[in-house]
GROMACS .gro file of C-alpha atoms in nm:
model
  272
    1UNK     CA    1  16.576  26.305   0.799
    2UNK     CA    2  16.656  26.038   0.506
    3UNK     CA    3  16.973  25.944   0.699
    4UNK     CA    4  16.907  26.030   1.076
    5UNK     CA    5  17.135  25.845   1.278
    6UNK     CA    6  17.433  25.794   1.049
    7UNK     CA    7  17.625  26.101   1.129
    8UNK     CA    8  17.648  25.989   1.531
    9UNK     CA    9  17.849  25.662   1.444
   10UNK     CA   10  18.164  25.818   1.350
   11UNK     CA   11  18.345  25.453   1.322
   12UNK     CA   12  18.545  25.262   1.028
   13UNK     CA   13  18.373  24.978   1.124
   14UNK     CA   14  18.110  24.866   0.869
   15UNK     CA   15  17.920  24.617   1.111
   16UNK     CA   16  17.797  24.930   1.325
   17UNK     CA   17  17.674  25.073   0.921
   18UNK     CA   18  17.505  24.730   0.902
   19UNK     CA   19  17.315  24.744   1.236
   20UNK     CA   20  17.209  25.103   1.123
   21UNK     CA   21  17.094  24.991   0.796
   22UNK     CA   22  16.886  24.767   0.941
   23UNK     CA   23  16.746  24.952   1.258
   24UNK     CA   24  16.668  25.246   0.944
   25UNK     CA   25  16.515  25.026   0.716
   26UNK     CA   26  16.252  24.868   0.998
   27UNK     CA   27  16.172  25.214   1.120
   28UNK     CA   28  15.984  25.247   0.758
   29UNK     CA   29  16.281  25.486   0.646
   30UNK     CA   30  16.327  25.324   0.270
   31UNK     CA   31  16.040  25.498   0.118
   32UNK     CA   32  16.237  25.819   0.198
   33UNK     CA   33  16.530  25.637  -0.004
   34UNK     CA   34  16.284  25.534  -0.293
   35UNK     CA   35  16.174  25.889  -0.321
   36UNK     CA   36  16.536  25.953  -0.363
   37UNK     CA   37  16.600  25.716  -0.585
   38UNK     CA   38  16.301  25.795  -0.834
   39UNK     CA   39  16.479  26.138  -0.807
   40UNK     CA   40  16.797  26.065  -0.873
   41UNK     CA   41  16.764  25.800  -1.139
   42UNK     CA   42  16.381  25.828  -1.308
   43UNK     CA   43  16.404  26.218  -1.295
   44UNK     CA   44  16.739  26.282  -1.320
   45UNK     CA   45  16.671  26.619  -1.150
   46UNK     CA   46  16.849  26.544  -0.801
   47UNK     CA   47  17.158  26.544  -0.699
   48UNK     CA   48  17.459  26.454  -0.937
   49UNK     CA   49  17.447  26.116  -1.089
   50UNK     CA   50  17.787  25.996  -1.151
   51UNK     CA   51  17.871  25.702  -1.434
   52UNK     CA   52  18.053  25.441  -1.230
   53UNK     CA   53  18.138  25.104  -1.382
   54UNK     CA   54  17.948  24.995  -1.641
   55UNK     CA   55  17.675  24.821  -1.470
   56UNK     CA   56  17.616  25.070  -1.211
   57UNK     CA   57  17.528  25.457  -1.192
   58UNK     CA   58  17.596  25.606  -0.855
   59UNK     CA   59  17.431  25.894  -0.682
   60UNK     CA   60  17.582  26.059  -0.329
   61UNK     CA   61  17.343  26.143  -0.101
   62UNK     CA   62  17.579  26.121   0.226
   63UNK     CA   63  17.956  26.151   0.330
   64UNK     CA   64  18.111  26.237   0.637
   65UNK     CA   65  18.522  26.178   0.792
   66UNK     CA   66  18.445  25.807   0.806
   67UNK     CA   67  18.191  25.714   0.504
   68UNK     CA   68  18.033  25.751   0.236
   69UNK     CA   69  17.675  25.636   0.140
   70UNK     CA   70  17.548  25.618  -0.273
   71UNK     CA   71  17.207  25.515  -0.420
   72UNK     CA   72  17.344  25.262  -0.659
   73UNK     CA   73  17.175  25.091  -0.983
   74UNK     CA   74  17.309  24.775  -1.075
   75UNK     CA   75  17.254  24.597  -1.382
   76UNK     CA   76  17.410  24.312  -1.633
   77UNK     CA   77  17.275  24.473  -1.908
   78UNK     CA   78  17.525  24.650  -2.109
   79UNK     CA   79  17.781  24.478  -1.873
   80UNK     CA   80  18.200  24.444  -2.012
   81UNK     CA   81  18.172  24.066  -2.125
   82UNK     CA   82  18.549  24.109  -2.082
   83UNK     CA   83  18.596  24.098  -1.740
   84UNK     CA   84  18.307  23.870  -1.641
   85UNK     CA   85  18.552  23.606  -1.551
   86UNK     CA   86  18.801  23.816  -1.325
   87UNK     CA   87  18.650  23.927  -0.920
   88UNK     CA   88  18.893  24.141  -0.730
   89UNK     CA   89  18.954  24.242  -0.352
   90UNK     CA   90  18.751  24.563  -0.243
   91UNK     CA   91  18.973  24.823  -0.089
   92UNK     CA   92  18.707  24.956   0.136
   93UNK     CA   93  18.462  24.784   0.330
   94UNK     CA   94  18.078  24.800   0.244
   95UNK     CA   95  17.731  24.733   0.295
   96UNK     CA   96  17.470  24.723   0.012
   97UNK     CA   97  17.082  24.672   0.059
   98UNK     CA   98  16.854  24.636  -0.237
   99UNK     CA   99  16.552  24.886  -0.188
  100UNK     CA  100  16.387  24.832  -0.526
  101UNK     CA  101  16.385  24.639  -0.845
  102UNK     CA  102  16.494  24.263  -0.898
  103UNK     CA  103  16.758  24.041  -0.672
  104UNK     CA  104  17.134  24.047  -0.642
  105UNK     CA  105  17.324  23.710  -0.690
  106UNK     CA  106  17.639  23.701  -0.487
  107UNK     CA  107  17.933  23.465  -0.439
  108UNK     CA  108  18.209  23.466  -0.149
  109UNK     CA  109  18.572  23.387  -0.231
  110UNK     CA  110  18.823  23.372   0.034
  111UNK     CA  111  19.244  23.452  -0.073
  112UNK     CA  112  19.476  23.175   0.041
  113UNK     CA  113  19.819  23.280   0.041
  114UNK     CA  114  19.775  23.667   0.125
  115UNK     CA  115  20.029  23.772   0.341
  116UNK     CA  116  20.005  24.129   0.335
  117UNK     CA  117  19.780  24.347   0.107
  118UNK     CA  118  20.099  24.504   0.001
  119UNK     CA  119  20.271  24.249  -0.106
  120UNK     CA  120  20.145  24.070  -0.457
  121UNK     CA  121  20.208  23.713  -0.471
  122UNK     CA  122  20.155  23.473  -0.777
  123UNK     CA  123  20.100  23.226  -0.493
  124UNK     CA  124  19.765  23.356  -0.394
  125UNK     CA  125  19.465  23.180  -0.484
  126UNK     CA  126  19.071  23.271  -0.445
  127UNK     CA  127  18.857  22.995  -0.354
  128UNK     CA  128  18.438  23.018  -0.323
  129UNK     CA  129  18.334  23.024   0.060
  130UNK     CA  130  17.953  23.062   0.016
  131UNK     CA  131  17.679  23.193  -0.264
  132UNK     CA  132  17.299  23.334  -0.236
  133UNK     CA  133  17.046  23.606  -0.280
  134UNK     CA  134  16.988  23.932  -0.133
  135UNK     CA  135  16.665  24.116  -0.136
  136UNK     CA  136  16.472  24.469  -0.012
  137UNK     CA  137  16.565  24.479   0.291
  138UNK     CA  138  16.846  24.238   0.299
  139UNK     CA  139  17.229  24.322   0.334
  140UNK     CA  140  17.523  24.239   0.211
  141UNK     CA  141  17.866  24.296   0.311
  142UNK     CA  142  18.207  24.336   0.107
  143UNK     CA  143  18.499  24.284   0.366
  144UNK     CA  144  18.856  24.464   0.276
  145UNK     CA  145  19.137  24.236   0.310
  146UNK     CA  146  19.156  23.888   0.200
  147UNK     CA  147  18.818  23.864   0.040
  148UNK     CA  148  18.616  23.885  -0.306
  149UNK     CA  149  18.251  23.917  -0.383
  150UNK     CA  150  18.102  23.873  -0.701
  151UNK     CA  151  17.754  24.049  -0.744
  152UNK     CA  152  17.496  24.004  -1.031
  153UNK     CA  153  17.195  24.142  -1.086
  154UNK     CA  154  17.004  23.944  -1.419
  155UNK     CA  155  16.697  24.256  -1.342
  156UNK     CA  156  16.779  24.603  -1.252
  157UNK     CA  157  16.817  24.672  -0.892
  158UNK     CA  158  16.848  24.983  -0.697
  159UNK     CA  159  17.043  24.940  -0.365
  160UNK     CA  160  17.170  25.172  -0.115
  161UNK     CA  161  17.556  25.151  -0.042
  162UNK     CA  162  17.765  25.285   0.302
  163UNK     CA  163  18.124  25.246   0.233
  164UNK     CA  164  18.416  25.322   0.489
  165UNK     CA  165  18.665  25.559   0.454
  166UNK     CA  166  18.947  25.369   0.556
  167UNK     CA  167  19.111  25.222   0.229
  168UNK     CA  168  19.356  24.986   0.118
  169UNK     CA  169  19.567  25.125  -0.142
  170UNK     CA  170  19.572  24.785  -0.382
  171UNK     CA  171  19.294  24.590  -0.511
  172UNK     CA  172  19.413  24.225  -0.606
  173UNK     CA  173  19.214  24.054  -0.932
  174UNK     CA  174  19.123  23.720  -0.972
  175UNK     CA  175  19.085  23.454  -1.229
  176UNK     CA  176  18.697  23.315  -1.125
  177UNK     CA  177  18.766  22.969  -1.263
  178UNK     CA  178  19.138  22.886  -1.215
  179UNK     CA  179  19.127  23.109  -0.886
  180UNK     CA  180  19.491  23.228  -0.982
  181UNK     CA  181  19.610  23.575  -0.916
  182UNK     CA  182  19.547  23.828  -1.241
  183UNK     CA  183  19.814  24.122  -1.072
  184UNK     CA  184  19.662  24.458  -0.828
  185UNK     CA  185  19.593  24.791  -0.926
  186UNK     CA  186  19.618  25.106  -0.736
  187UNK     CA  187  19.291  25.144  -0.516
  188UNK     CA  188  19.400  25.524  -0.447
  189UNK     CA  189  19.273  25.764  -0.645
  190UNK     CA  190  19.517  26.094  -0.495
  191UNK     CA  191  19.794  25.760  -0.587
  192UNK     CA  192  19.714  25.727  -0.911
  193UNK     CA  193  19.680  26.079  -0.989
  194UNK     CA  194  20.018  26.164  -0.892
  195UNK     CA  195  20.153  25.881  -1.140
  196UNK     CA  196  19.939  25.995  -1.403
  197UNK     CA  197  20.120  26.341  -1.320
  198UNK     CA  198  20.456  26.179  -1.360
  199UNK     CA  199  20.420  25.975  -1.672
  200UNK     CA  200  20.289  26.322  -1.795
  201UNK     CA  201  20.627  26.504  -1.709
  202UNK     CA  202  20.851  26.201  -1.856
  203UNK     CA  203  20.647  26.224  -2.144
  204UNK     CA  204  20.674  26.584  -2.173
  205UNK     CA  205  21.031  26.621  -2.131
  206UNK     CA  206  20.969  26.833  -1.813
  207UNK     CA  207  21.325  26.841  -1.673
  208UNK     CA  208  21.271  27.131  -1.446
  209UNK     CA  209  21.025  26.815  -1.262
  210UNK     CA  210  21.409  26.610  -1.177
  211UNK     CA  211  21.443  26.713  -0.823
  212UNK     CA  212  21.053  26.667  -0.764
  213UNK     CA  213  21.048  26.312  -0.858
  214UNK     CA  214  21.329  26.225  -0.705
  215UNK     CA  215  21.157  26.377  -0.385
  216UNK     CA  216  20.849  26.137  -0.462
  217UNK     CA  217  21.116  25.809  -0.542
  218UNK     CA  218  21.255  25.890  -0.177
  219UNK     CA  219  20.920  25.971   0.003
  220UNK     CA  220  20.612  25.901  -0.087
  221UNK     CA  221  20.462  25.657   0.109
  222UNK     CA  222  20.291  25.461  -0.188
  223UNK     CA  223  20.542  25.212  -0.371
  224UNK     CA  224  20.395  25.232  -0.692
  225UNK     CA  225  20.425  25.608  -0.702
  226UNK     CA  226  20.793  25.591  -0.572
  227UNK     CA  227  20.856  25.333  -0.864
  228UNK     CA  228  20.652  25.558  -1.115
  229UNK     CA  229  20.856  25.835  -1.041
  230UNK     CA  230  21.177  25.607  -1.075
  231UNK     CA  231  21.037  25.528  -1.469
  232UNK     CA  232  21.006  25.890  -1.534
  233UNK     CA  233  21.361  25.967  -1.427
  234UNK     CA  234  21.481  25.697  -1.628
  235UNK     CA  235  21.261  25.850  -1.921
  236UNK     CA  236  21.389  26.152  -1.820
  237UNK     CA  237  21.781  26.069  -1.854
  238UNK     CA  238  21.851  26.152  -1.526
  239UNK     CA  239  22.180  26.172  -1.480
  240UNK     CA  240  22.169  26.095  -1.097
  241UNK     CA  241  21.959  25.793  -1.166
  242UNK     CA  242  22.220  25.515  -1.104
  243UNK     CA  243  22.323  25.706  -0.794
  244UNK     CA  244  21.949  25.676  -0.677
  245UNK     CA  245  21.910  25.267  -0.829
  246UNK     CA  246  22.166  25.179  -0.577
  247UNK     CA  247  22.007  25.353  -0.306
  248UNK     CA  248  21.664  25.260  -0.338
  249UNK     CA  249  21.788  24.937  -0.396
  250UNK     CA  250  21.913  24.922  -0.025
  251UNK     CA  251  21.690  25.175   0.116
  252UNK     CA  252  21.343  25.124   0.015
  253UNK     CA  253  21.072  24.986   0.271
  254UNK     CA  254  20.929  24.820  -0.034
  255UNK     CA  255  21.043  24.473  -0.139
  256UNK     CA  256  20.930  24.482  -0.477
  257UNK     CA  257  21.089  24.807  -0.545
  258UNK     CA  258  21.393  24.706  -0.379
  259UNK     CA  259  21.441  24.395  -0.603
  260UNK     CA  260  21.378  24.628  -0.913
  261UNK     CA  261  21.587  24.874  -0.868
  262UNK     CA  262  21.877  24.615  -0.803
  263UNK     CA  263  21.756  24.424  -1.154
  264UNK     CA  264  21.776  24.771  -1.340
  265UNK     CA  265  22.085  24.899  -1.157
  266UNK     CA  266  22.259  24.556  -1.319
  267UNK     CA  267  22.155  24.624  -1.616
  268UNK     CA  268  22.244  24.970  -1.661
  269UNK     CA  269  22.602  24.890  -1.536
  270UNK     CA  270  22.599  24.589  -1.787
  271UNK     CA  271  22.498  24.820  -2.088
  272UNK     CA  272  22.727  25.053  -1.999
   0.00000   0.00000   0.00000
């Protein structure tokens, strides 16, 4: 079995992945994952290959209640110019071994002023902790929480990736030279879908949708999908909306929502 083992850990903790990476990878195991990979990426006749980023091309060859594990191919080449300068928190935690092809670069960054993952803060600042290589047969990890890791591969490698479950919903970005905060983004994908799906209903004029969003303002656990849903009602001309400003305002477990539904609420009653 390619992945014997794995499937007994059952545990969000990536260390324990790390240990079994290793403890695989000594037993002679990564010519199984080469075969894969020539597969998956030479043949392109295995199992789905899915266009990630692009620098990387991801195949999933295992997933289970508490991770998921991807043949990756990393690259520069072809590589958004754009965003070279900008490194961002990972929402999961992960462990990536090179198997074949050239050398990954990496850097560390730590965040100074994070207080909570949750909470965005111009304040917060990325500094560089350590750098180095990583080879076959060498790991390593990207941490959730307060940390960055910038990866570059000048030759095309192939690495295999185990990434837990468990998931942060925001992932912070970074200014690589000035170290200063960028903004976050939503790290859920189920999240982000639902605020695509209410844009889409503001934008459509979907009335009927009134009641639902105001169900997602009030409830849903992710703030930027209770203030999405707040934009669409707005949109939307809701005529309830000032009645719901003043108690999200009050109500909301969110700071940041909080504070913007009391900015709005004053200006709708200024306007009016």
């Amino acid at each position: 079995m390619v992945l014997e083992g794995i499937d007994l850990i059952r545990s969000d903790d990536i260390h324990e992945y790390t240990a079994w990476l290793s403890k695989t990878w000594d037993a002679g195991a990564h010519r199984d994952w080469v075969k894969l990979l020539i597969r998956n990426f030479s043949r392109g006749d295995g199992m789905k290959v899915i266009g990630g980023s692009p620098d990387a091309s991801v195949a999933l060859i295992y997933e289970d209640a508490h991770v998921v594990v991807q043949l990756r191919c990393l690259s520069d080449a072809g590589r958004d110019t754009k965003n070279a300068g900008v490194v961002s928190t990972s929402p999961v935690s992960s462990a990536i071994m090179p198997i074949s092809g050239g050398v990954i670069a990496y850097r560390r960054y730590e965040v100074d002023g994070f207080q909570d993952v949750h909470l965005h803060s111009r304040a917060a600042k990325i500094r560089e902790v350590s750098a180095g290589t990583c080879r076959a047969g060498e790991i390593v990890e990207i941490l959730r929480g307060p940390h960055c890791l910038s990866l570059k591969a000048p030759v095309e490698v192939f690495a295999i990736q185990v990434s837990t479950k468990k998931s942060d919903q925001l992932s912070w970005a970074f200014d690589r030279v000035s170290g200063r905060s960028l903004g976050v983004s939503s790290a859920s994908i189920g999240a982000s879908r639902v605020q695509l799906a209410c844009r889409a209903l503001a934008e459509l004029g979907s009335y009927r949708a009134v009641d639902s969003l105001r169900d997602l303002a009030r409830n849903h656990s992710f703030h930027f999908v209770r203030m999405e849903a707040i934009r669409s009602l707005f949109i939307l001309n809701d005529e309830r909306l000032l009645e719901l400003l003043r108690e999200r305002a009050l109500e909301d477990p969110h700071p940041h929502v909080r504070t913007a539904c009391s900015r709005n609420l004053s200006r709708m009653l200024e306007a009016a």
